CSV table of C-alpha atoms in Angstrom, one decimal:
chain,number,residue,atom,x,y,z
A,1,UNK,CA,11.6,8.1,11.0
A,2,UNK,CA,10.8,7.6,7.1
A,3,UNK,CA,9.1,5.5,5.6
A,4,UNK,CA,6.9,4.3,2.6
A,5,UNK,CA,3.6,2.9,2.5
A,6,UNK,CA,2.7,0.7,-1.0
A,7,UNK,CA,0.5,-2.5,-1.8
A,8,UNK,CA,3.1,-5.4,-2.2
A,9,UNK,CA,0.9,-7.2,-5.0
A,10,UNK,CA,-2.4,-5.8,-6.9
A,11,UNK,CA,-4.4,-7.8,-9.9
A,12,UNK,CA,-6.4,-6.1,-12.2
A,13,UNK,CA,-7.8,-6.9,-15.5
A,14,UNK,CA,-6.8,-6.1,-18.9
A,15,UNK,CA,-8.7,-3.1,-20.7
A,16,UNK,CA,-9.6,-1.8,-16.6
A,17,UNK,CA,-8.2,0.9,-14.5
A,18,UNK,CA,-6.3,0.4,-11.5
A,19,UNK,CA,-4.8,2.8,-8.7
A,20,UNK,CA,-1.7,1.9,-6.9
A,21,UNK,CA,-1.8,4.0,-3.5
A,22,UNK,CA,1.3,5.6,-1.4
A,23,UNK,CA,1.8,7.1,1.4
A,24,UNK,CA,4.8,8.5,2.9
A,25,UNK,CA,6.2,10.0,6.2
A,26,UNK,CA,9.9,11.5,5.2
A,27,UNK,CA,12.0,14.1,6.9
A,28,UNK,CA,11.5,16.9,4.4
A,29,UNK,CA,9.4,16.5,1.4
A,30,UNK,CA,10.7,17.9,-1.8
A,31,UNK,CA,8.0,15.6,-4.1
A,32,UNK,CA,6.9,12.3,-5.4
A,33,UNK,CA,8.5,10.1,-8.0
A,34,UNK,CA,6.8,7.1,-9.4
A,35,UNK,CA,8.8,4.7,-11.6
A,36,UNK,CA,8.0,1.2,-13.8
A,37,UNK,CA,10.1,-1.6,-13.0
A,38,UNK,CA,9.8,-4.9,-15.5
A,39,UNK,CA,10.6,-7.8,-13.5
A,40,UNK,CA,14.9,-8.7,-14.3
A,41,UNK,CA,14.7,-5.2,-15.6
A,42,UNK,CA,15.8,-1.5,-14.3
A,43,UNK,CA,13.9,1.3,-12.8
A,44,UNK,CA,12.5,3.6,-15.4
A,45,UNK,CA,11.1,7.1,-15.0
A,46,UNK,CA,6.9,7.6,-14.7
A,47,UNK,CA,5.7,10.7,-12.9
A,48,UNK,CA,7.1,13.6,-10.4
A,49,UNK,CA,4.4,15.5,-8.6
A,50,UNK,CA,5.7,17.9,-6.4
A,51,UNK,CA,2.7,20.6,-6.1
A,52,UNK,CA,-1.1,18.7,-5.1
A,53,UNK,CA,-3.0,17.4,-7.8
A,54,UNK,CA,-3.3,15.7,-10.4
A,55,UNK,CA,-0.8,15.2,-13.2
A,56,UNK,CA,-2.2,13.1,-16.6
A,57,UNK,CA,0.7,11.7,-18.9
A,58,UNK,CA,-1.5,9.4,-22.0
A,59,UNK,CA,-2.7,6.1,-19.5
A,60,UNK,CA,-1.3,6.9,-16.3
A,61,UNK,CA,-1.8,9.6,-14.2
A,62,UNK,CA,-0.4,10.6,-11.2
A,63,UNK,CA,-1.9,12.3,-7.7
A,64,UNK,CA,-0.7,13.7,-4.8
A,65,UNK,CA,-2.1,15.0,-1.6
A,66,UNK,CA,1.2,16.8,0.7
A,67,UNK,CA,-1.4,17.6,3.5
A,68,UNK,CA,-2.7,13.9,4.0
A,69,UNK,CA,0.9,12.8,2.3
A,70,UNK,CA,-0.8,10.6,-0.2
A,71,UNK,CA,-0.2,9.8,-3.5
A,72,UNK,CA,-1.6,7.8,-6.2
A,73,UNK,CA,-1.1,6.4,-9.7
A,74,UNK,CA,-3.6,5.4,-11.9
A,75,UNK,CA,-3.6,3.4,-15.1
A,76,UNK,CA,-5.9,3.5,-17.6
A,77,UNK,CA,-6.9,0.8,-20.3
A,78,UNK,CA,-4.5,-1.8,-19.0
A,79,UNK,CA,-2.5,-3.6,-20.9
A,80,UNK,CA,-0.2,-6.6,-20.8
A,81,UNK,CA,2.6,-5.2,-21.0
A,82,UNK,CA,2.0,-3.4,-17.7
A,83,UNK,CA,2.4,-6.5,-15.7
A,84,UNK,CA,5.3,-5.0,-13.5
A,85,UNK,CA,6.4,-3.2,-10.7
A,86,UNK,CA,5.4,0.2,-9.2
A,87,UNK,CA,8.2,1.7,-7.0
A,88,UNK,CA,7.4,4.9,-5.0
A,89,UNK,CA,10.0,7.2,-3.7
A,90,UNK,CA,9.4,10.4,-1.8
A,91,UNK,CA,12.1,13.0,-1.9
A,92,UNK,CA,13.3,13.7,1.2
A,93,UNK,CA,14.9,17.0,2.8
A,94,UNK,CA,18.5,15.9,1.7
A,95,UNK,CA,17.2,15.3,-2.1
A,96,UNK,CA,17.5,11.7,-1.7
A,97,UNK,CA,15.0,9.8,-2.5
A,98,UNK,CA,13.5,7.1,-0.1
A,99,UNK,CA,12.0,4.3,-1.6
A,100,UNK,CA,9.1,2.1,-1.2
A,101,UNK,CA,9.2,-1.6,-1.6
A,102,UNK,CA,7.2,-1.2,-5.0
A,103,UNK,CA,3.6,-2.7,-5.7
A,104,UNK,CA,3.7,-5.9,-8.1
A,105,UNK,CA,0.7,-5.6,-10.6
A,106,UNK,CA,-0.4,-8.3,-12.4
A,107,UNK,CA,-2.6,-8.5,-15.7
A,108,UNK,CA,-5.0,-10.8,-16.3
A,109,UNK,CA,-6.9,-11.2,-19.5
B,1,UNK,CA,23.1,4.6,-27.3
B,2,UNK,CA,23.3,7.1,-24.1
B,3,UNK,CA,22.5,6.2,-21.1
B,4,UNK,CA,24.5,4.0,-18.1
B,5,UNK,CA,25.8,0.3,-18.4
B,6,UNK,CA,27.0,-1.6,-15.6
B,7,UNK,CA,29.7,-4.8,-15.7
B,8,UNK,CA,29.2,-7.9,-14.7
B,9,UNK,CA,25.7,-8.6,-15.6
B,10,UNK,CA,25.8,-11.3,-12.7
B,11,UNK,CA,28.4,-12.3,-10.5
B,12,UNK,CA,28.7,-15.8,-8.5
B,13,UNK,CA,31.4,-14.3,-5.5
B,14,UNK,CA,33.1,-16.7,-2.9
B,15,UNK,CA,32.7,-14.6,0.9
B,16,UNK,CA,35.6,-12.7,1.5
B,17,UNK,CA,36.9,-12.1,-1.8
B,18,UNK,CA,37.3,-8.7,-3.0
B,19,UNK,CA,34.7,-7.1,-6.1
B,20,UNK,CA,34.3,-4.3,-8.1
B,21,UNK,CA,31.1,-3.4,-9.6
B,22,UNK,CA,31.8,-1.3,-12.8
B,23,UNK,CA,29.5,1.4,-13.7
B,24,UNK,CA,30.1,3.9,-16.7
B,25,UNK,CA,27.3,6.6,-17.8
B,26,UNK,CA,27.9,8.6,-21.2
B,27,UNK,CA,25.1,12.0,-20.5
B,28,UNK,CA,27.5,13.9,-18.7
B,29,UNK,CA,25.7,14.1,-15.2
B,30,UNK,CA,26.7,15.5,-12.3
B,31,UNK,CA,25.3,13.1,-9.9
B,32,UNK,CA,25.5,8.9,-9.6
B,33,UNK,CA,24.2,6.6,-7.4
B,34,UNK,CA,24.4,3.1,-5.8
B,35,UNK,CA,21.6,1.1,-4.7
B,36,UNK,CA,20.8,-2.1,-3.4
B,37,UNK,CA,17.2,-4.2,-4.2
B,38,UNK,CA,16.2,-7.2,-2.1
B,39,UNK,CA,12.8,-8.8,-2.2
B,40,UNK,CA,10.4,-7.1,-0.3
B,41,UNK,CA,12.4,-3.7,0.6
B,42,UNK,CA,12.6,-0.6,-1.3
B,43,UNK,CA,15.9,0.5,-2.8
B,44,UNK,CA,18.7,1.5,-0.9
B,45,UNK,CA,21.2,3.8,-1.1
B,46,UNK,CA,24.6,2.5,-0.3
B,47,UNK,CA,26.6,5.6,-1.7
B,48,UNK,CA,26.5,8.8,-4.2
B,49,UNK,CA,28.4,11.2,-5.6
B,50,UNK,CA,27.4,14.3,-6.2
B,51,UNK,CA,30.0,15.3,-8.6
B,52,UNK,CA,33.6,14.0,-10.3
B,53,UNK,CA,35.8,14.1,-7.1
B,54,UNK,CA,32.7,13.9,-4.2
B,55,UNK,CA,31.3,11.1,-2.5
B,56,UNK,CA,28.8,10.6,0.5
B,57,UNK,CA,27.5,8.0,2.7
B,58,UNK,CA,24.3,6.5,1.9
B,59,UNK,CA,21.7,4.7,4.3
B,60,UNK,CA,23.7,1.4,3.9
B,61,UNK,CA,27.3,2.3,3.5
B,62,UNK,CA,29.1,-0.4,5.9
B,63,UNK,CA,31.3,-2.9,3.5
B,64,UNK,CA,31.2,-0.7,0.4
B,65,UNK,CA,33.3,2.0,-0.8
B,66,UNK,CA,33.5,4.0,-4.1
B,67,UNK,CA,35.1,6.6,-5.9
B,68,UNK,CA,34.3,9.0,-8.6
B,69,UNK,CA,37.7,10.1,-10.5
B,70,UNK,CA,35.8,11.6,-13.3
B,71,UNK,CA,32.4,12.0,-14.5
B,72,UNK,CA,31.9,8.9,-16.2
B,73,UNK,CA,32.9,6.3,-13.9
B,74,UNK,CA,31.9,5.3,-10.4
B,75,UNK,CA,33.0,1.8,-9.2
B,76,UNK,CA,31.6,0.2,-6.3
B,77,UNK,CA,33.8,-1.9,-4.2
B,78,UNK,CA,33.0,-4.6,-1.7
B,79,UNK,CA,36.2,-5.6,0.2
B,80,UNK,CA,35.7,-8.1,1.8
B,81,UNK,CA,32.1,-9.9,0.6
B,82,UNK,CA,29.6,-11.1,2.8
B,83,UNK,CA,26.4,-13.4,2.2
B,84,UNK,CA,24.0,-10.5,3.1
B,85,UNK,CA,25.8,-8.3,0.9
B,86,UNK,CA,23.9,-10.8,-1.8
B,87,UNK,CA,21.4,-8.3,-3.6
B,88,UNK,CA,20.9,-7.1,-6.9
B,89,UNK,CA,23.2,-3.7,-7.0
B,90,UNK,CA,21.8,-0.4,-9.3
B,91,UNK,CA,23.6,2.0,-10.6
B,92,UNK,CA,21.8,5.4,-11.4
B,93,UNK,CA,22.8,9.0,-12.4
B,94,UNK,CA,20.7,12.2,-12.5
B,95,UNK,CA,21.4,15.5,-14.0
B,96,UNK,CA,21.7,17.6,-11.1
B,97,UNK,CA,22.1,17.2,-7.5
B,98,UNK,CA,20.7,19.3,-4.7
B,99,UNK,CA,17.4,19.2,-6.4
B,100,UNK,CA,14.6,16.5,-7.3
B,101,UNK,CA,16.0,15.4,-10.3
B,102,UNK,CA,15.2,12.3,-12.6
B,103,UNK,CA,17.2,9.7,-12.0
B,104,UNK,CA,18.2,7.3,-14.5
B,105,UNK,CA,19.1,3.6,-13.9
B,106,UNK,CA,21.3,1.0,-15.5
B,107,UNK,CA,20.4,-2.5,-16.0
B,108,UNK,CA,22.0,-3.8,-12.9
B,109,UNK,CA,24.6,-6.4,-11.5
B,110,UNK,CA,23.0,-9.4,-9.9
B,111,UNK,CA,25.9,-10.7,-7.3
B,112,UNK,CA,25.7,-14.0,-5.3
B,113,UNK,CA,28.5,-13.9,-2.2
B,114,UNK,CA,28.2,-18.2,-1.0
């Protein structure tokens, strides 16, 4: 089957650094997507890792591990305004992505 | 402004009635998609297109039909709603299909069936 691993809630303080952990089990594996979702709001694009490694885009980073299928994404220097969702989605043999039920972050000051 | 925009913003729907969720996107991609979000699962994909004239069967298809006339426009139909089919619906388009490509999501259409 597939499926999609993610913390349903993390809390973290502002000016820290937090990693949100995935792991996935999909038929096929054509990469990793993570995306930002503001609570009321839509989806928006973070990261795609498709090779292992690391990937660093300004405060967040993105990791991924297709032997152990692992991925992570890390935020640097928190701020507020990252108080949202983190939604993994592994793309699967098809090109679909499958989804994971997101990791709710939460800021405090 | 490009990008995708999806009517109604919310819907209150009385089970059994008949809806259409509009959705319009103005970057000329290939690909759209349907999802569904409910607290505490992951997306789902109800259907997609992957171009003006093709549709396919997502993981949650059952109550739900579309169509995709021409590039800009793929409606989602429920024909007959249903409380479960109570969600919040997402619209998205990518670039390409067949490949891992970005996809982009409109603001959604929050629908209530009582």
């Amino acid at each position: 089957g597939q499926n999609i691993d993610q913390p349903t809630e993390m809390t973290a303080t502002e000016g820290a650094i937090v990693q949100i952990n995935c792991t996935y089990q999909t038929s096929g594996f054509n990469g990793l997507f993570w995306y930002q979702q503001h609570a009321g709001e839509a989806p928006t694009f973070l990261s795609y890792n498709v090779l292992d490694g690391l990937e660093e885009k300004g405060r967040f980073s993105s990791f991924l591990s297709r032997s152990k299928g692992y991925s992570y994404l890390l935020l640097k220097e928190l701020q507020m305004k990252d108080s949202a969702s983190y939604l993994c989605a592994s793309v699967d043999s098809n090109y679909q992505l499958i989804w994971g039920a997101g990791t709710k972050l939460i800021i405090k000051p | 402004i490009a990008g995708i925009t999806q009517a109604p913003t919310s819907q209150i729907l009385a089970a059994g009635r008949r809806m259409t969720l509009r959705c319009t996107q103005d970057m000329r991609h290939n690909a759209m998609y349907w999802y569904r979000q409910d607290l505490g699962l992951g997306l789902r994909l109800i259907h997609y297109s992957n171009t003006a004239g093709t549709t396919g069967k997502g993981e949650v298809p059952d109550g739900y039909s579309v169509s995709r006339a021409n590039t800009d426009d793929f409606p989602l139909t429920l024909a007959s709603a249903v409380p479960s089919q109570t969600s919040v619906y997402f619209c998205a388009s990518s670039e390409a299909s067949g490949v891992a490509d970005t996809q982009y999501f409109g603001p959604g259409t929050r629908l209530t069936v009582l």
